[in-house]
mmCIF file of C-alpha atoms in Angstrom:
data_model
loop_
_atom_site.group_PDB
_atom_site.id
_atom_site.type_symbol
_atom_site.label_atom_id
_atom_site.label_comp_id
_atom_site.label_asym_id
_atom_site.label_seq_id
_atom_site.Cartn_x
_atom_site.Cartn_y
_atom_site.Cartn_z
ATOM 1 C CA UNK A 22 12.117 1.646 -15.533
ATOM 2 C CA UNK A 23 11.382 4.901 -13.722
ATOM 3 C CA UNK A 24 9.225 3.374 -10.990
ATOM 4 C CA UNK A 25 10.103 2.555 -7.397
ATOM 5 C CA UNK A 26 12.679 -0.229 -7.210
ATOM 6 C CA UNK A 27 13.597 -2.516 -4.333
ATOM 7 C CA UNK A 28 16.471 -4.871 -3.733
ATOM 8 C CA UNK A 29 16.620 -7.754 -3.129
ATOM 9 C CA UNK A 30 13.292 -9.100 -4.315
ATOM 10 C CA UNK A 31 13.575 -12.180 -2.126
ATOM 11 C CA UNK A 32 15.544 -12.920 1.015
ATOM 12 C CA UNK A 33 15.755 -16.139 3.018
ATOM 13 C CA UNK A 34 17.574 -15.947 6.321
ATOM 14 C CA UNK A 35 17.960 -17.864 9.526
ATOM 15 C CA UNK A 36 16.479 -16.657 12.773
ATOM 16 C CA UNK A 37 18.845 -14.314 14.582
ATOM 17 C CA UNK A 38 20.555 -12.989 11.464
ATOM 18 C CA UNK A 39 20.486 -9.358 10.361
ATOM 19 C CA UNK A 40 19.043 -8.328 6.998
ATOM 20 C CA UNK A 41 19.040 -5.057 5.080
ATOM 21 C CA UNK A 42 16.724 -4.016 2.262
ATOM 22 C CA UNK A 43 17.112 -1.121 -0.144
ATOM 23 C CA UNK A 44 14.521 1.108 -1.801
ATOM 24 C CA UNK A 45 15.094 3.556 -4.638
ATOM 25 C CA UNK A 46 12.137 5.935 -5.021
ATOM 26 C CA UNK A 47 10.973 7.677 -8.172
ATOM 27 C CA UNK A 48 13.611 10.352 -8.777
ATOM 28 C CA UNK A 49 11.597 13.522 -8.161
ATOM 29 C CA UNK A 50 9.737 12.130 -5.139
ATOM 30 C CA UNK A 51 10.863 13.522 -1.792
ATOM 31 C CA UNK A 52 8.644 11.335 0.397
ATOM 32 C CA UNK A 53 9.443 7.675 0.988
ATOM 33 C CA UNK A 54 7.398 5.153 2.950
ATOM 34 C CA UNK A 55 7.934 1.632 4.247
ATOM 35 C CA UNK A 56 5.031 -0.791 4.705
ATOM 36 C CA UNK A 57 4.837 -4.438 5.701
ATOM 37 C CA UNK A 58 2.359 -6.865 4.162
ATOM 38 C CA UNK A 59 1.619 -10.327 5.498
ATOM 39 C CA UNK A 60 -0.225 -12.975 3.533
ATOM 40 C CA UNK A 61 -3.880 -12.146 2.967
ATOM 41 C CA UNK A 62 -3.649 -8.709 4.573
ATOM 42 C CA UNK A 63 -3.350 -5.149 3.409
ATOM 43 C CA UNK A 64 -0.058 -3.283 3.777
ATOM 44 C CA UNK A 65 0.652 -1.816 7.244
ATOM 45 C CA UNK A 66 2.550 1.436 7.679
ATOM 46 C CA UNK A 67 5.993 1.226 9.273
ATOM 47 C CA UNK A 68 7.690 4.591 8.768
ATOM 48 C CA UNK A 69 8.165 7.471 6.370
ATOM 49 C CA UNK A 70 10.746 10.063 5.364
ATOM 50 C CA UNK A 71 10.510 13.517 3.938
ATOM 51 C CA UNK A 72 13.859 14.023 2.267
ATOM 52 C CA UNK A 73 16.360 12.667 4.817
ATOM 53 C CA UNK A 74 14.194 13.272 7.877
ATOM 54 C CA UNK A 75 12.327 10.331 9.400
ATOM 55 C CA UNK A 76 9.052 11.946 10.458
ATOM 56 C CA UNK A 77 6.951 9.108 11.817
ATOM 57 C CA UNK A 78 7.445 5.567 13.036
ATOM 58 C CA UNK A 79 4.712 3.024 13.715
ATOM 59 C CA UNK A 80 4.593 1.102 16.962
ATOM 60 C CA UNK A 81 5.046 -1.940 14.691
ATOM 61 C CA UNK A 82 8.624 -0.794 14.218
ATOM 62 C CA UNK A 83 10.306 -2.415 17.196
ATOM 63 C CA UNK A 84 13.822 -1.491 18.313
ATOM 64 C CA UNK A 85 15.153 -4.296 16.096
ATOM 65 C CA UNK A 86 14.097 -2.291 13.040
ATOM 66 C CA UNK A 87 15.908 0.766 11.779
ATOM 67 C CA UNK A 88 15.425 2.782 8.623
ATOM 68 C CA UNK A 89 17.641 5.423 7.092
ATOM 69 C CA UNK A 90 17.601 7.779 4.152
ATOM 70 C CA UNK A 91 20.945 9.535 4.567
ATOM 71 C CA UNK A 92 21.012 11.650 1.414
ATOM 72 C CA UNK A 93 17.313 11.972 0.842
ATOM 73 C CA UNK A 94 17.401 9.593 -2.100
ATOM 74 C CA UNK A 95 17.467 5.811 -1.506
ATOM 75 C CA UNK A 96 16.481 4.290 1.817
ATOM 76 C CA UNK A 97 17.503 1.178 3.718
ATOM 77 C CA UNK A 98 15.502 -0.865 6.179
ATOM 78 C CA UNK A 99 17.498 -3.092 8.532
ATOM 79 C CA UNK A 100 16.097 -5.813 10.745
ATOM 80 C CA UNK A 101 18.416 -7.061 13.461
ATOM 81 C CA UNK A 102 18.138 -10.455 15.146
ATOM 82 C CA UNK A 103 15.368 -11.580 12.813
ATOM 83 C CA UNK A 104 12.454 -13.611 14.174
ATOM 84 C CA UNK A 105 10.070 -15.915 12.325
ATOM 85 C CA UNK A 106 7.327 -13.333 12.839
ATOM 86 C CA UNK A 107 9.286 -10.910 10.677
ATOM 87 C CA UNK A 108 8.504 -13.027 7.615
ATOM 88 C CA UNK A 109 6.481 -10.766 5.320
ATOM 89 C CA UNK A 110 6.614 -8.652 2.180
ATOM 90 C CA UNK A 111 8.322 -5.319 2.824
ATOM 91 C CA UNK A 112 6.996 -2.661 0.485
ATOM 92 C CA UNK A 113 8.422 0.742 -0.248
ATOM 93 C CA UNK A 114 6.421 3.612 -1.713
ATOM 94 C CA UNK A 115 7.191 7.176 -2.715
ATOM 95 C CA UNK A 116 5.276 10.371 -3.403
ATOM 96 C CA UNK A 117 6.027 13.886 -4.528
ATOM 97 C CA UNK A 118 5.550 16.939 -2.323
ATOM 98 C CA UNK A 119 2.895 18.479 -4.560
ATOM 99 C CA UNK A 120 0.715 15.326 -4.478
ATOM 100 C CA UNK A 121 2.006 13.731 -1.350
ATOM 101 C CA UNK A 122 -1.046 11.551 -0.763
ATOM 102 C CA UNK A 123 -0.536 9.689 -4.038
ATOM 103 C CA UNK A 124 1.863 6.893 -3.207
ATOM 104 C CA UNK A 125 3.449 4.597 -5.779
ATOM 105 C CA UNK A 126 4.682 1.245 -4.612
ATOM 106 C CA UNK A 127 7.747 -0.795 -5.428
ATOM 107 C CA UNK A 128 7.679 -4.554 -6.110
ATOM 108 C CA UNK A 129 8.574 -5.379 -2.516
ATOM 109 C CA UNK A 130 11.134 -7.592 -0.811
ATOM 110 C CA UNK A 131 9.766 -10.905 0.370
ATOM 111 C CA UNK A 132 11.496 -12.019 3.563
ATOM 112 C CA UNK A 133 11.383 -15.558 4.877
ATOM 113 C CA UNK A 134 12.919 -16.216 8.285
ATOM 114 C CA UNK A 135 13.589 -19.889 8.966
ATOM 115 C CA UNK V 15 -6.443 6.258 14.752
ATOM 116 C CA UNK V 16 -8.020 5.463 11.411
ATOM 117 C CA UNK V 17 -9.616 2.061 10.824
ATOM 118 C CA UNK V 18 -10.735 0.864 7.380
ATOM 119 C CA UNK V 19 -13.121 -2.052 6.917
ATOM 120 C CA UNK V 20 -13.526 -3.663 3.482
ATOM 121 C CA UNK V 21 -16.206 -6.023 2.175
ATOM 122 C CA UNK V 22 -16.546 -8.573 0.757
ATOM 123 C CA UNK V 23 -13.327 -10.487 1.301
ATOM 124 C CA UNK V 24 -13.953 -12.533 -1.847
ATOM 125 C CA UNK V 25 -16.095 -11.772 -4.866
ATOM 126 C CA UNK V 26 -16.770 -13.886 -7.917
ATOM 127 C CA UNK V 27 -18.610 -12.479 -10.947
ATOM 128 C CA UNK V 28 -19.280 -13.539 -14.504
ATOM 129 C CA UNK V 29 -17.288 -11.864 -17.223
ATOM 130 C CA UNK V 30 -19.164 -8.822 -18.440
ATOM 131 C CA UNK V 31 -21.027 -8.289 -15.176
ATOM 132 C CA UNK V 32 -20.306 -5.512 -12.674
ATOM 133 C CA UNK V 33 -18.398 -5.792 -9.415
ATOM 134 C CA UNK V 34 -18.771 -3.576 -6.361
ATOM 135 C CA UNK V 35 -16.422 -3.435 -3.370
ATOM 136 C CA UNK V 36 -17.285 -1.382 -0.311
ATOM 137 C CA UNK V 37 -15.180 0.236 2.412
ATOM 138 C CA UNK V 38 -15.938 2.183 5.559
ATOM 139 C CA UNK V 39 -13.575 4.406 7.504
ATOM 140 C CA UNK V 40 -13.642 5.736 11.028
ATOM 141 C CA UNK V 41 -11.752 9.043 11.016
ATOM 142 C CA UNK V 42 -13.880 11.889 9.663
ATOM 143 C CA UNK V 43 -10.661 13.885 9.104
ATOM 144 C CA UNK V 44 -9.496 11.468 6.375
ATOM 145 C CA UNK V 45 -9.677 13.231 3.026
ATOM 146 C CA UNK V 46 -8.079 10.997 0.395
ATOM 147 C CA UNK V 47 -9.182 7.511 -0.602
ATOM 148 C CA UNK V 48 -7.162 5.490 -3.136
ATOM 149 C CA UNK V 49 -7.825 2.036 -4.532
ATOM 150 C CA UNK V 50 -5.007 -0.361 -5.350
ATOM 151 C CA UNK V 51 -5.023 -3.507 -7.459
ATOM 152 C CA UNK V 52 -2.518 -6.207 -6.573
ATOM 153 C CA UNK V 53 -1.916 -9.213 -8.792
ATOM 154 C CA UNK V 54 -0.220 -12.267 -7.359
ATOM 155 C CA UNK V 55 3.415 -11.549 -6.555
ATOM 156 C CA UNK V 56 3.256 -7.991 -7.889
ATOM 157 C CA UNK V 57 3.258 -4.499 -6.438
ATOM 158 C CA UNK V 58 0.058 -2.708 -5.389
ATOM 159 C CA UNK V 59 -0.932 -0.586 -8.375
ATOM 160 C CA UNK V 60 -2.946 2.602 -7.936
ATOM 161 C CA UNK V 61 -6.022 2.367 -10.162
ATOM 162 C CA UNK V 62 -8.195 5.267 -9.016
ATOM 163 C CA UNK V 63 -8.473 7.703 -6.126
ATOM 164 C CA UNK V 64 -10.949 10.244 -4.791
ATOM 165 C CA UNK V 65 -10.657 13.256 -2.534
ATOM 166 C CA UNK V 66 -13.225 14.262 0.042
ATOM 167 C CA UNK V 67 -14.427 17.308 -1.910
ATOM 168 C CA UNK V 68 -15.723 15.037 -4.679
ATOM 169 C CA UNK V 69 -18.599 12.563 -4.514
ATOM 170 C CA UNK V 70 -17.809 10.453 -7.549
ATOM 171 C CA UNK V 71 -14.975 9.873 -10.003
ATOM 172 C CA UNK V 72 -14.915 7.724 -13.110
ATOM 173 C CA UNK V 73 -12.128 6.397 -15.310
ATOM 174 C CA UNK V 74 -13.334 4.217 -18.185
ATOM 175 C CA UNK V 75 -14.759 1.035 -16.623
ATOM 176 C CA UNK V 76 -13.801 1.991 -13.065
ATOM 177 C CA UNK V 77 -15.647 4.403 -10.785
ATOM 178 C CA UNK V 78 -15.417 5.322 -7.124
ATOM 179 C CA UNK V 79 -18.134 6.905 -5.009
ATOM 180 C CA UNK V 80 -17.718 8.588 -1.637
ATOM 181 C CA UNK V 81 -20.318 9.292 1.036
ATOM 182 C CA UNK V 82 -18.632 11.515 3.629
ATOM 183 C CA UNK V 83 -21.644 11.596 5.932
ATOM 184 C CA UNK V 84 -21.803 7.827 6.184
ATOM 185 C CA UNK V 85 -17.998 7.516 5.955
ATOM 186 C CA UNK V 86 -18.015 4.925 3.235
ATOM 187 C CA UNK V 87 -16.684 4.650 -0.295
ATOM 188 C CA UNK V 88 -17.074 2.066 -3.021
ATOM 189 C CA UNK V 89 -15.285 0.794 -6.103
ATOM 190 C CA UNK V 90 -17.396 -0.085 -9.134
ATOM 191 C CA UNK V 91 -16.009 -2.077 -12.062
ATOM 192 C CA UNK V 92 -18.294 -2.453 -15.068
ATOM 193 C CA UNK V 93 -18.038 -4.873 -18.003
ATOM 194 C CA UNK V 94 -15.563 -7.010 -16.082
ATOM 195 C CA UNK V 95 -12.822 -8.838 -17.956
ATOM 196 C CA UNK V 96 -10.591 -11.773 -16.928
ATOM 197 C CA UNK V 97 -7.641 -9.403 -16.443
ATOM 198 C CA UNK V 98 -9.616 -7.651 -13.675
ATOM 199 C CA UNK V 99 -9.022 -10.723 -11.489
ATOM 200 C CA UNK V 100 -6.783 -9.610 -8.609
ATOM 201 C CA UNK V 101 -6.871 -8.498 -4.982
ATOM 202 C CA UNK V 102 -8.209 -4.971 -4.533
ATOM 203 C CA UNK V 103 -7.381 -2.799 -1.521
ATOM 204 C CA UNK V 104 -9.059 0.385 -0.419
ATOM 205 C CA UNK V 105 -7.222 2.845 1.778
ATOM 206 C CA UNK V 106 -7.653 6.123 3.601
ATOM 207 C CA UNK V 107 -4.958 8.687 4.230
ATOM 208 C CA UNK V 108 -4.305 9.689 7.795
ATOM 209 C CA UNK V 109 -2.563 12.948 8.533
ATOM 210 C CA UNK V 110 -1.578 13.447 4.885
ATOM 211 C CA UNK V 111 1.079 10.825 5.234
ATOM 212 C CA UNK V 112 0.345 7.193 6.008
ATOM 213 C CA UNK V 113 -2.159 5.051 4.198
ATOM 214 C CA UNK V 114 -4.421 2.809 6.268
ATOM 215 C CA UNK V 115 -5.537 -0.148 4.165
ATOM 216 C CA UNK V 116 -8.573 -2.359 4.215
ATOM 217 C CA UNK V 117 -8.198 -6.126 4.410
ATOM 218 C CA UNK V 118 -8.525 -6.646 0.667
ATOM 219 C CA UNK V 119 -11.063 -8.242 -1.704
ATOM 220 C CA UNK V 120 -10.075 -11.142 -3.910
ATOM 221 C CA UNK V 121 -11.986 -10.607 -7.153
ATOM 222 C CA UNK V 122 -12.373 -13.522 -9.569
ATOM 223 C CA UNK V 123 -13.846 -13.017 -13.024
ATOM 224 C CA UNK V 124 -15.329 -16.218 -14.398
ATOM 225 C CA UNK V 125 -15.251 -16.580 -18.208
#
């Protein structure tokens, strides 16, 4: 499968715990995006990287959230001290420089905070 | 910032009929408008897109139209089939980076 992959697909955690998600973009894509989707809503932008540089962060990304893409390939999204309101689907997308608007999504990680 | 409104929120049509979903956007600088189809528990899948220098684009049973003056764009699905049942999202690109999505339309095709 040469599409965007995400791991894990599902995560259940208790409030206050830290969680980390991973995204592997399509291999030749240098842009990587994180979105959050709650039930019945469209995805909301969180942050994006061009290669290893994090170029924009949404105000939705509180200081409990941090994203990295250290080698410009895979990315991780960490949520510290999880809250019940963090329960959502976390989607990753990637695009290539030559057609950077065209974003391809991964299957998402569904997070449930108890 | 950009704001995208999508209507209707639910749409039910008979198999074989056409379905139309409409979106409006607020930022006249937006220049790329994709449509995604999302089946239950699956990833959003890009089905068609249009750029602001084009008024209409068609791909088999799917077409998208764009009216830049009115700042609205629409998805048209003809000869609908049961496998077209899904949630459809429109989006607009802001600043050539982040997508701003509409609220989604749950399309149901009745056999």
